[in-house]
PDB file of C-alpha atoms in Angstrom:
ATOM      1  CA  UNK A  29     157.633 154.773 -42.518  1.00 54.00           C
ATOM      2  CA  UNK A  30     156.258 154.592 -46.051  1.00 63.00           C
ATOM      3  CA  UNK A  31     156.058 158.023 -46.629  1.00 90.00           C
ATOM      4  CA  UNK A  32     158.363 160.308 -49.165  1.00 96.00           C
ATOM      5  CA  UNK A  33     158.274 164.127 -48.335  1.00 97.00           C
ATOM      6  CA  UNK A  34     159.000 166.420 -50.746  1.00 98.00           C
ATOM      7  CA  UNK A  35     159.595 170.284 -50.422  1.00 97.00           C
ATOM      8  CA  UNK A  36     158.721 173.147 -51.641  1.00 97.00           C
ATOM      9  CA  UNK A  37     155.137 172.710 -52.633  1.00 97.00           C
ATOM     10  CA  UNK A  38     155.362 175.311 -55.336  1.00 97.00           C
ATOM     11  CA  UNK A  39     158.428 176.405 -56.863  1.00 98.00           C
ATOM     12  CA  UNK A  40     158.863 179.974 -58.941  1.00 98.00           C
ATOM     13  CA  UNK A  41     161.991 180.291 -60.816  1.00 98.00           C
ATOM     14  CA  UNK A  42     163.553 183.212 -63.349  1.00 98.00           C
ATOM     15  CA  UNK A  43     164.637 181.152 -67.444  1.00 97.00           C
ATOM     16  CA  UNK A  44     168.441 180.234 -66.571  1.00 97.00           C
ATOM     17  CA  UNK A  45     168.718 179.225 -62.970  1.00 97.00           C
ATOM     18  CA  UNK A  46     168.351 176.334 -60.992  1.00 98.00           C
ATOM     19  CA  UNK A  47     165.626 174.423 -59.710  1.00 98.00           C
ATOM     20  CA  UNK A  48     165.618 172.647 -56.444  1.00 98.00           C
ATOM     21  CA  UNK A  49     163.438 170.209 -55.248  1.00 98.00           C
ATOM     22  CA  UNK A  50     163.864 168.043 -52.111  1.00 98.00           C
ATOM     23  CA  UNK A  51     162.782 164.805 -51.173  1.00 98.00           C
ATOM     24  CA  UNK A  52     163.245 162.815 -47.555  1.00 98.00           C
ATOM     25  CA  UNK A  53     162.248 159.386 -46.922  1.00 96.00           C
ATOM     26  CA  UNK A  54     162.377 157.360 -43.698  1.00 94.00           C
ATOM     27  CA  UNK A  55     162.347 153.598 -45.036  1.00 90.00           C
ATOM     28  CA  UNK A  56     165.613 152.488 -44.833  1.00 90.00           C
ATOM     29  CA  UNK A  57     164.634 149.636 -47.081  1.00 87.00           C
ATOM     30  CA  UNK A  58     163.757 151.765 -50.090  1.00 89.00           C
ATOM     31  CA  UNK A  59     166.544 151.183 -52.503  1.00 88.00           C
ATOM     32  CA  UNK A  60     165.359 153.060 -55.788  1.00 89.00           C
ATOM     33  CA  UNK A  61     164.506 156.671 -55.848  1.00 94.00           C
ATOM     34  CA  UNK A  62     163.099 157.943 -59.304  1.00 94.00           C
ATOM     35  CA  UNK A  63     161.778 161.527 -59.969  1.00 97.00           C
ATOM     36  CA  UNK A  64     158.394 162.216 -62.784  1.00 97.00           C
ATOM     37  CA  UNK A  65     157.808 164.978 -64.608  1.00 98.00           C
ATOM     38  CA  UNK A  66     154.249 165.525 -65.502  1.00 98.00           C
ATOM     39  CA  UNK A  67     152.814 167.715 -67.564  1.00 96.00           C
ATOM     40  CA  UNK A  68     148.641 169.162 -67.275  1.00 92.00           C
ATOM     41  CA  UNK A  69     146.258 166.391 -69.169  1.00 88.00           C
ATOM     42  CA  UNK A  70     149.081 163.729 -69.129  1.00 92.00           C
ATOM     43  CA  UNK A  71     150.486 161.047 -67.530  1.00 95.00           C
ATOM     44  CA  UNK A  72     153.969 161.179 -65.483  1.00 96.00           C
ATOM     45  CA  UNK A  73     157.214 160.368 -67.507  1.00 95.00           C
ATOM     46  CA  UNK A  74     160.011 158.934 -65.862  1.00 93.00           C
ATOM     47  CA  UNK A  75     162.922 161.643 -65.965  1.00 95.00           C
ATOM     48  CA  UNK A  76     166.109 160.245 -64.009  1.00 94.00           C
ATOM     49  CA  UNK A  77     166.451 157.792 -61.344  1.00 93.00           C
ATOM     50  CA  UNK A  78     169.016 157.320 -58.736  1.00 93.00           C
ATOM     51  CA  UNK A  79     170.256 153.844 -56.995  1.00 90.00           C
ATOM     52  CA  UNK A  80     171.587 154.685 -53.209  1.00 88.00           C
ATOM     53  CA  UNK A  81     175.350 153.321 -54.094  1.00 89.00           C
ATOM     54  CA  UNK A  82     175.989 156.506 -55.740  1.00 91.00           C
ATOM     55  CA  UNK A  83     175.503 160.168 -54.116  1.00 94.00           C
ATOM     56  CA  UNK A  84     175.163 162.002 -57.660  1.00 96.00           C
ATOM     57  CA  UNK A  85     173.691 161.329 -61.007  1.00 96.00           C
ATOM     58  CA  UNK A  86     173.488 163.458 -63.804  1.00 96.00           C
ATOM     59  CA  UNK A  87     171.248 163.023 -66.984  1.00 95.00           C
ATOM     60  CA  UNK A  88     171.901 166.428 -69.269  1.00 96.00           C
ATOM     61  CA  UNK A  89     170.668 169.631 -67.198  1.00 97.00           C
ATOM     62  CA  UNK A  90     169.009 167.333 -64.398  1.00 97.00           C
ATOM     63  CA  UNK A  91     171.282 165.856 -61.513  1.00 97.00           C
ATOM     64  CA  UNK A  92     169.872 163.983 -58.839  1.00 96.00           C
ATOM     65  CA  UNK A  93     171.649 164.140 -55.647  1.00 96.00           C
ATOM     66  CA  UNK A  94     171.306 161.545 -53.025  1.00 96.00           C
ATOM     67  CA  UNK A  95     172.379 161.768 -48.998  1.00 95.00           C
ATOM     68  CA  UNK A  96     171.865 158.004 -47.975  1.00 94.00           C
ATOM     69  CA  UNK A  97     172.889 158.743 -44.195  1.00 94.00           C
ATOM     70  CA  UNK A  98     170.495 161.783 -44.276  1.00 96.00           C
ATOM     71  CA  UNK A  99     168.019 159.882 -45.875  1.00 96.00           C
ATOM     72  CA  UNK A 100     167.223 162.673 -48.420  1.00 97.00           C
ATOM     73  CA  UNK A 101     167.779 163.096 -52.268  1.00 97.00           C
ATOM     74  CA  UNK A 102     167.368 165.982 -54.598  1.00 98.00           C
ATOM     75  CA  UNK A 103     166.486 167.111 -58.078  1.00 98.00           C
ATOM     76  CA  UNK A 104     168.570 169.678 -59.631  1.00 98.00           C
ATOM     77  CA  UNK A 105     167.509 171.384 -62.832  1.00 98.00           C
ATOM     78  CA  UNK A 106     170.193 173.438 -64.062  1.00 98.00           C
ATOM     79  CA  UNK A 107     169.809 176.551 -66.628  1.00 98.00           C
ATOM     80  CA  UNK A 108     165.733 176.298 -66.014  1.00 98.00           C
ATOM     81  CA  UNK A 109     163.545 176.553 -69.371  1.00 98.00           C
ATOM     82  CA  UNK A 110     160.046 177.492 -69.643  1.00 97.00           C
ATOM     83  CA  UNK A 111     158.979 174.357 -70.906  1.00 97.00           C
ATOM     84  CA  UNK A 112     160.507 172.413 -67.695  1.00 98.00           C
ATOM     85  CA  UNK A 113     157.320 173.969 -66.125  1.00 98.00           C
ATOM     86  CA  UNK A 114     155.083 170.876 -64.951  1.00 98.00           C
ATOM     87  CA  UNK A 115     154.733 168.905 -61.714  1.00 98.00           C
ATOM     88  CA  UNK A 116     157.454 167.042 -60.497  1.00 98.00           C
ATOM     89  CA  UNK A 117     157.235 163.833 -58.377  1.00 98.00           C
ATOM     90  CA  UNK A 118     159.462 162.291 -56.055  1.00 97.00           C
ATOM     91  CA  UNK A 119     159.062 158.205 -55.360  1.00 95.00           C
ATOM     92  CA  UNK A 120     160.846 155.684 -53.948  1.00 93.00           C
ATOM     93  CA  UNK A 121     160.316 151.757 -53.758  1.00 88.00           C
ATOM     94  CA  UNK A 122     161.819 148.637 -52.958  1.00 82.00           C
ATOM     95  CA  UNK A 123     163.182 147.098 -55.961  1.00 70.00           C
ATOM     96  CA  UNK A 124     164.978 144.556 -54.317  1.00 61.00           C
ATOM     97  CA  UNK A 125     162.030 142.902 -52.388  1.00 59.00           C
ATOM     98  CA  UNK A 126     160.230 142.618 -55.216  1.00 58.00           C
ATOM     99  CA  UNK A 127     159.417 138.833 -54.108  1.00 58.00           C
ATOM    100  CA  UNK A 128     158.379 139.871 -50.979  1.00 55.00           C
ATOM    101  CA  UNK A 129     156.232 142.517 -52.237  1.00 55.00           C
ATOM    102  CA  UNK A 130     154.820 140.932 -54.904  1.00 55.00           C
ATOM    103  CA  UNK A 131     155.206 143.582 -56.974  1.00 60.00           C
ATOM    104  CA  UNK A 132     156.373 146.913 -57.248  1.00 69.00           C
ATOM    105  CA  UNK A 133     154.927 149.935 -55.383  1.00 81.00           C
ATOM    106  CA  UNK A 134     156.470 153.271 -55.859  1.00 89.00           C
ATOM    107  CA  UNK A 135     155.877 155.544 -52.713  1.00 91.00           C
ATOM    108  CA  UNK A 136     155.541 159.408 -54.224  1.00 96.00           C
ATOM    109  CA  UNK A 137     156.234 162.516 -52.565  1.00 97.00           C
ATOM    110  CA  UNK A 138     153.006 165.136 -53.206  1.00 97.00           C
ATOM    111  CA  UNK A 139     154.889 166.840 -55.803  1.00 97.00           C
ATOM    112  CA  UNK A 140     156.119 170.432 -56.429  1.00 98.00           C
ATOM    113  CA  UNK A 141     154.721 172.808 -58.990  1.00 98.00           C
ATOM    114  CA  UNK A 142     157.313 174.200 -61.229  1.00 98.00           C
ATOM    115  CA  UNK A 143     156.899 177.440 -62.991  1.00 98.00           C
ATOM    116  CA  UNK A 144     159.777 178.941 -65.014  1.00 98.00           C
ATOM    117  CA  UNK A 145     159.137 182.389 -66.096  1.00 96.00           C
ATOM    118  CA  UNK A 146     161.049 183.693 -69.259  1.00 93.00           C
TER     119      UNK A 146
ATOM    120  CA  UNK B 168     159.944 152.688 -77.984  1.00 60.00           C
ATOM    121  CA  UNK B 169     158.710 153.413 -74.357  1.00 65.00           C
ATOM    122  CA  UNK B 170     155.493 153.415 -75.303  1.00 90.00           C
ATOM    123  CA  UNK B 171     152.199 152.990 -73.544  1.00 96.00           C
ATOM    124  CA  UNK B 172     148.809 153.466 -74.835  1.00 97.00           C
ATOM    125  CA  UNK B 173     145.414 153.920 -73.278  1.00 97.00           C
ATOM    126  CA  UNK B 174     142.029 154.365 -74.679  1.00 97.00           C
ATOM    127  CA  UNK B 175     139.665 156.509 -74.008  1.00 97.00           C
ATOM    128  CA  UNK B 176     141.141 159.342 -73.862  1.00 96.00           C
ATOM    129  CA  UNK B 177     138.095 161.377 -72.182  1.00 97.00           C
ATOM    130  CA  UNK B 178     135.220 159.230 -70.846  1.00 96.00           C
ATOM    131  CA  UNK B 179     131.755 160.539 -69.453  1.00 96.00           C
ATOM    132  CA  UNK B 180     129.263 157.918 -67.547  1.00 93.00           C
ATOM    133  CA  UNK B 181     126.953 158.082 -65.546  1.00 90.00           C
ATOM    134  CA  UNK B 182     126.425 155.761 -62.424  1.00 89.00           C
ATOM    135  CA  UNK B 183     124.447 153.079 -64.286  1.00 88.00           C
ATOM    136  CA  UNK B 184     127.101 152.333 -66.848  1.00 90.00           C
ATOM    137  CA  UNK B 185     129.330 149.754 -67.451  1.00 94.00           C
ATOM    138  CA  UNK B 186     132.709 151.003 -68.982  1.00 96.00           C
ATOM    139  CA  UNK B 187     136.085 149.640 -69.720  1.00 97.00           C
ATOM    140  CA  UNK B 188     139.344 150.977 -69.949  1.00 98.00           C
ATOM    141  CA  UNK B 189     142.131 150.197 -72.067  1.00 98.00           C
ATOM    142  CA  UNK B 190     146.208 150.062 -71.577  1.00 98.00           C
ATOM    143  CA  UNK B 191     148.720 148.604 -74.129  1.00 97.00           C
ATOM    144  CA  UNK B 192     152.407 148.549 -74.351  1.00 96.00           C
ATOM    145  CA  UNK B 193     154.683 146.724 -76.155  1.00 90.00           C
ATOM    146  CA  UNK B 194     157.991 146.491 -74.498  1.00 89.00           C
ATOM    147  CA  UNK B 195     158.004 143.279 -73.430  1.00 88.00           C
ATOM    148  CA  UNK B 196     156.999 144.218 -69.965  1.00 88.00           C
ATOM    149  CA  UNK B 197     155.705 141.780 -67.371  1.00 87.00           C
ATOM    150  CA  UNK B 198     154.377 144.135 -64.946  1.00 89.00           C
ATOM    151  CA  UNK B 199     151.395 146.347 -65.341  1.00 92.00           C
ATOM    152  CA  UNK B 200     149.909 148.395 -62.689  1.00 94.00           C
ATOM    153  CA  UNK B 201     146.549 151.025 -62.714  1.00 97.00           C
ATOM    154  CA  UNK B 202     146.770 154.358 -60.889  1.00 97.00           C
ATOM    155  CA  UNK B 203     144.095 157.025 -59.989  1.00 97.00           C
ATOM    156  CA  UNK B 204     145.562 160.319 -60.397  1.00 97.00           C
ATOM    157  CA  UNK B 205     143.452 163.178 -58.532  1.00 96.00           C
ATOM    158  CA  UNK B 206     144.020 167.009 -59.070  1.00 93.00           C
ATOM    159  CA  UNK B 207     146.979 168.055 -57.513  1.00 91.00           C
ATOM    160  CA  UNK B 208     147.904 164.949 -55.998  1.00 95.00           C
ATOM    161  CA  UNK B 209     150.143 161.820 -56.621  1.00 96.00           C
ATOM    162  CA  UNK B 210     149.196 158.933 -58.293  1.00 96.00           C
ATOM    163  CA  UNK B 211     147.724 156.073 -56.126  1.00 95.00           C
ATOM    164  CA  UNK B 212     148.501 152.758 -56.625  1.00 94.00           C
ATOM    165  CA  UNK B 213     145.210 151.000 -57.951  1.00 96.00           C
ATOM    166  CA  UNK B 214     146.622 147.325 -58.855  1.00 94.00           C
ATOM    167  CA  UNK B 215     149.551 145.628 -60.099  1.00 91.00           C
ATOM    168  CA  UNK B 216     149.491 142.322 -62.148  1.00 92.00           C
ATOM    169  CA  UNK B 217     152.670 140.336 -62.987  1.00 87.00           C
ATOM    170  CA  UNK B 218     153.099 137.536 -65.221  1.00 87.00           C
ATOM    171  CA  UNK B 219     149.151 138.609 -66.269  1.00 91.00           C
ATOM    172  CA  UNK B 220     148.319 136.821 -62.426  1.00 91.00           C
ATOM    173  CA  UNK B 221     146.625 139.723 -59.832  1.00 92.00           C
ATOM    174  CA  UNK B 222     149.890 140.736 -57.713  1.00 88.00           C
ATOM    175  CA  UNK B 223     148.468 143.889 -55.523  1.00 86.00           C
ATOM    176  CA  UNK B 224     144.878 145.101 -55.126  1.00 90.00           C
ATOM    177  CA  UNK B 225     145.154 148.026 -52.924  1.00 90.00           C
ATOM    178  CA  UNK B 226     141.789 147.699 -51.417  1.00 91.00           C
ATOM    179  CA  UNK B 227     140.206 148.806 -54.083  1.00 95.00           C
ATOM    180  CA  UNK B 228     136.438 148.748 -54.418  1.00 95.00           C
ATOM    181  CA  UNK B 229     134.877 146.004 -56.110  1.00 95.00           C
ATOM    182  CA  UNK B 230     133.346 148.629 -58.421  1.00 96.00           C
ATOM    183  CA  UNK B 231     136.527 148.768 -60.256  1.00 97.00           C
ATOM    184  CA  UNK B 232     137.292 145.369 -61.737  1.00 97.00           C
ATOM    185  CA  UNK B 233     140.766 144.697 -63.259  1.00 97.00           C
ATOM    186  CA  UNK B 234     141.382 142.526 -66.469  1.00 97.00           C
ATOM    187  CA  UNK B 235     144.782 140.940 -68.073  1.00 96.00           C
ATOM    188  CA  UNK B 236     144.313 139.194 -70.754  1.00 95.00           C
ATOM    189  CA  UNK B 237     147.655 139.193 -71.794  1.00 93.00           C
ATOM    190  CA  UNK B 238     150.979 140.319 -71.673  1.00 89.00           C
ATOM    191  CA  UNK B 239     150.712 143.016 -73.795  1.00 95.00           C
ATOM    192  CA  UNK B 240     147.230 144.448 -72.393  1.00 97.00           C
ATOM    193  CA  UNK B 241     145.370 145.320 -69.121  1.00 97.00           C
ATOM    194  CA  UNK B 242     142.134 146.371 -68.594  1.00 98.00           C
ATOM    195  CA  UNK B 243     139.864 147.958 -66.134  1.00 98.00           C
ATOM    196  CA  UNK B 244     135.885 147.490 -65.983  1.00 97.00           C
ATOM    197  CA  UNK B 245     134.028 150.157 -64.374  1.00 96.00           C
ATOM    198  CA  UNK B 246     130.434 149.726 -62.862  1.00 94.00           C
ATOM    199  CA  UNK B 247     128.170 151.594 -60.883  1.00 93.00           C
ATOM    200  CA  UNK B 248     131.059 154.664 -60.027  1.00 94.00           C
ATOM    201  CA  UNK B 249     130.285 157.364 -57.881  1.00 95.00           C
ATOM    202  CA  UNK B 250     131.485 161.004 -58.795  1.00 95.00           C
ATOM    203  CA  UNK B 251     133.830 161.205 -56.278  1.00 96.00           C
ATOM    204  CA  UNK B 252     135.511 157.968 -58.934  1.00 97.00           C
ATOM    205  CA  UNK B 253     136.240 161.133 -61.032  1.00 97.00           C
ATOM    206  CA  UNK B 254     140.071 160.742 -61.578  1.00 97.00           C
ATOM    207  CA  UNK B 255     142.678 160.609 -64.050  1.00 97.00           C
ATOM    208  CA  UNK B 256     143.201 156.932 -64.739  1.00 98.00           C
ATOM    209  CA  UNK B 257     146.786 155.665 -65.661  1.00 98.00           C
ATOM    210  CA  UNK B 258     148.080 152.926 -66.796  1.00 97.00           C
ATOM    211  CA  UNK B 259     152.090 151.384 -66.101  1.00 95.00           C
ATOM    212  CA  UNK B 260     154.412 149.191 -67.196  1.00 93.00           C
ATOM    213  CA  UNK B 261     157.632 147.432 -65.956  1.00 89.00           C
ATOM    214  CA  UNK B 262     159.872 144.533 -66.200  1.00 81.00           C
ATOM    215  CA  UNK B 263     159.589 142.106 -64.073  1.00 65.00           C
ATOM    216  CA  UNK B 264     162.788 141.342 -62.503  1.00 62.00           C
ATOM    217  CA  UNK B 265     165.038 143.168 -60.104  1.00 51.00           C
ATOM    218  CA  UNK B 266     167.809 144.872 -62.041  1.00 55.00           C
ATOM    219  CA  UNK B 267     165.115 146.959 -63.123  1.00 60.00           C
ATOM    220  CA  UNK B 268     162.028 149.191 -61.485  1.00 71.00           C
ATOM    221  CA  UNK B 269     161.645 152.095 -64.474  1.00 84.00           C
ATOM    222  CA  UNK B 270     157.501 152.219 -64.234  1.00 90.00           C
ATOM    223  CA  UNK B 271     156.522 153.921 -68.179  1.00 92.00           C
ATOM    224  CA  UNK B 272     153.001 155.507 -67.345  1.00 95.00           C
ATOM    225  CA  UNK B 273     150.257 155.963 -70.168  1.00 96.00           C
ATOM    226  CA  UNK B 274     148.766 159.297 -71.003  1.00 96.00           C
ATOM    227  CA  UNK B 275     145.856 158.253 -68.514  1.00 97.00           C
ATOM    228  CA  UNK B 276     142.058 158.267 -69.682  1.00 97.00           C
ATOM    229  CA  UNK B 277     140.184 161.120 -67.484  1.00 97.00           C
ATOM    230  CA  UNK B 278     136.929 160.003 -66.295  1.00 97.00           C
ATOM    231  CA  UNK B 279     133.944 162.215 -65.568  1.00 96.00           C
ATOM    232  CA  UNK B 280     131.884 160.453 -63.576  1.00 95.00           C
ATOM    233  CA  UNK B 281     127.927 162.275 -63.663  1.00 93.00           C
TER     234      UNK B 281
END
C-alpha cells in the first residue's frame, strides 16, 4: 500500500512537445504528491507539488494533474527543452499524520529518464 | 534562499575508516532527514530528526551513525562500510509543521567505499 508507481521508465521526446509522466498510488491516506527533478552528480530539487483538493496545478511549462478517485497524478512538461533532460521522481507522503508518523517520509516512484533531443 | 549544503563533495575510504558527513541549511527548518541515493534508483529514506531529537531510523545499520547537533546541522559518522555502502548520500530539510511538507535536498556527498 506504500508504494508510488510511475510510468514510462524512459521517456524520448523531440525540443517543443510535451512530456508525460504518470504516477499511481494506492494509499488513500497520502495527501501530498510532489514531483523532483534531478539532474546526473546532484541531488533532487523539488519542482511542483500538488495537494489532492485540486485536480490541476500549473507552475510555468509544468502542470501537474491529479485524479483523486483514480488514484493517479501526472506531470506535464509543455514545449520540452533540452535542458529539462534529467530524472524525474514521483513521491507522495502523509503530511497530515505527521504526529503519527513522527516525521515525514516521502514514498517515490522509481523515476523516469527524460531525454529531450533538439 | 533554499539552500542546503553538504560537505564532502566526493569521499573515498576504505573499510577501516572513520568518516563523517556534513549537511547545513539555514532556513529555519526543523526537520532534517539523510537519504542513500543508488544509481538509477530513488532515494531511500536513511533517518529523519525533528526538533534535533532522532524521529525515524529506517533500520539502518549501526555502521552509519547519525548526529544533530543543532538546528542548523546534521551529521552522519561512517565506520567500518562495506562497498556495497557505495551511494550517493543526501541530505534534507523541512519545516516542521503540517501546512508544509516541501523536503529541499543537498547536492549529496558520493561515497566510494574501497
Amino acid at each position: 500500500q506504500q508504494q508510488v508507481k510511475q510510468s514510462p521508465q524512459s521517456l524520448i521526446v523531440q525540443k517543443g512537445g510535451i512530456s508525460i509522466i504518470n504516477c499511481a498510488y494506492e494509499n488513500t491516506a497520502f495527501d501530498y504528491f510532489p514531483w523532483y527533478q534531478q539532474f546526473p552528480g546532484k541531488g533532487p530539487a523539488l519542482l511542483i507539488a500538488i495537494r489532492p483538493d485540486v485536480s490541476e496545478k500549473k507552475e510555468g511549462r509544468f502542470t501537474i494533474s491529479f485524479n483523486k478517485s483514480a488514484k493517479q497524478f501526472s506531470l506535464h512538461i509543455m514545449d520540452s527543452q533540452p535542458g529539462d533532460s534529467a530524472t524525474y521522481f514521483c513521491a507522495a507522503s502523509m503530511m497530515g499524520r505527521w504526529e503519527e508518523t513522527s516525521g515525514s517520509r516521502l514514498t517515490f516512484g522509481e523515476g523516469t529518464q527524460l531525454t529531450v533531443n533538439p | 534562499d533554499t539552500e542546503v549544503t553538504q560537505t564532502p563533495k566526493h569521499l573515498v575510504m576504505g573499510m577501516t575508516n572513520k568518516k563523517s558527513l556534513k549537511c547545513e541549511q539555514h532556513m529555519g527548518h526543523r526537520a532534517m532527514y539523510w537519504y542513500k541515493q543508488k544509481a538509477k534508483k530513488p532515494p531511500e529514506l536513511m533517518f529523519v530528526y525533528s526538533y534535533e531529537k532522532l524521529s525515524i531510523n529506517e533500520s539502518v545499520p549501526s555502521r552509519f551513525s547519525p548526529e544533530c547537533p543543532n538546528s542548523s546541522l546534521l551529521n552522519l559518522h561512517l565506520h567500518a562500510l562495506q562497498p556495497e555502502d557505495s551511494a550517493l548520500y543526501l541530505c534534507a530539510s523541512s519545516h516542521r509543521d503540517r501546512g508544509s511538507d516541501e523536503q529541499y535536498f543537498g547536492p549529496g556527498t558520493r561515497l566510494t567505499v574501497t
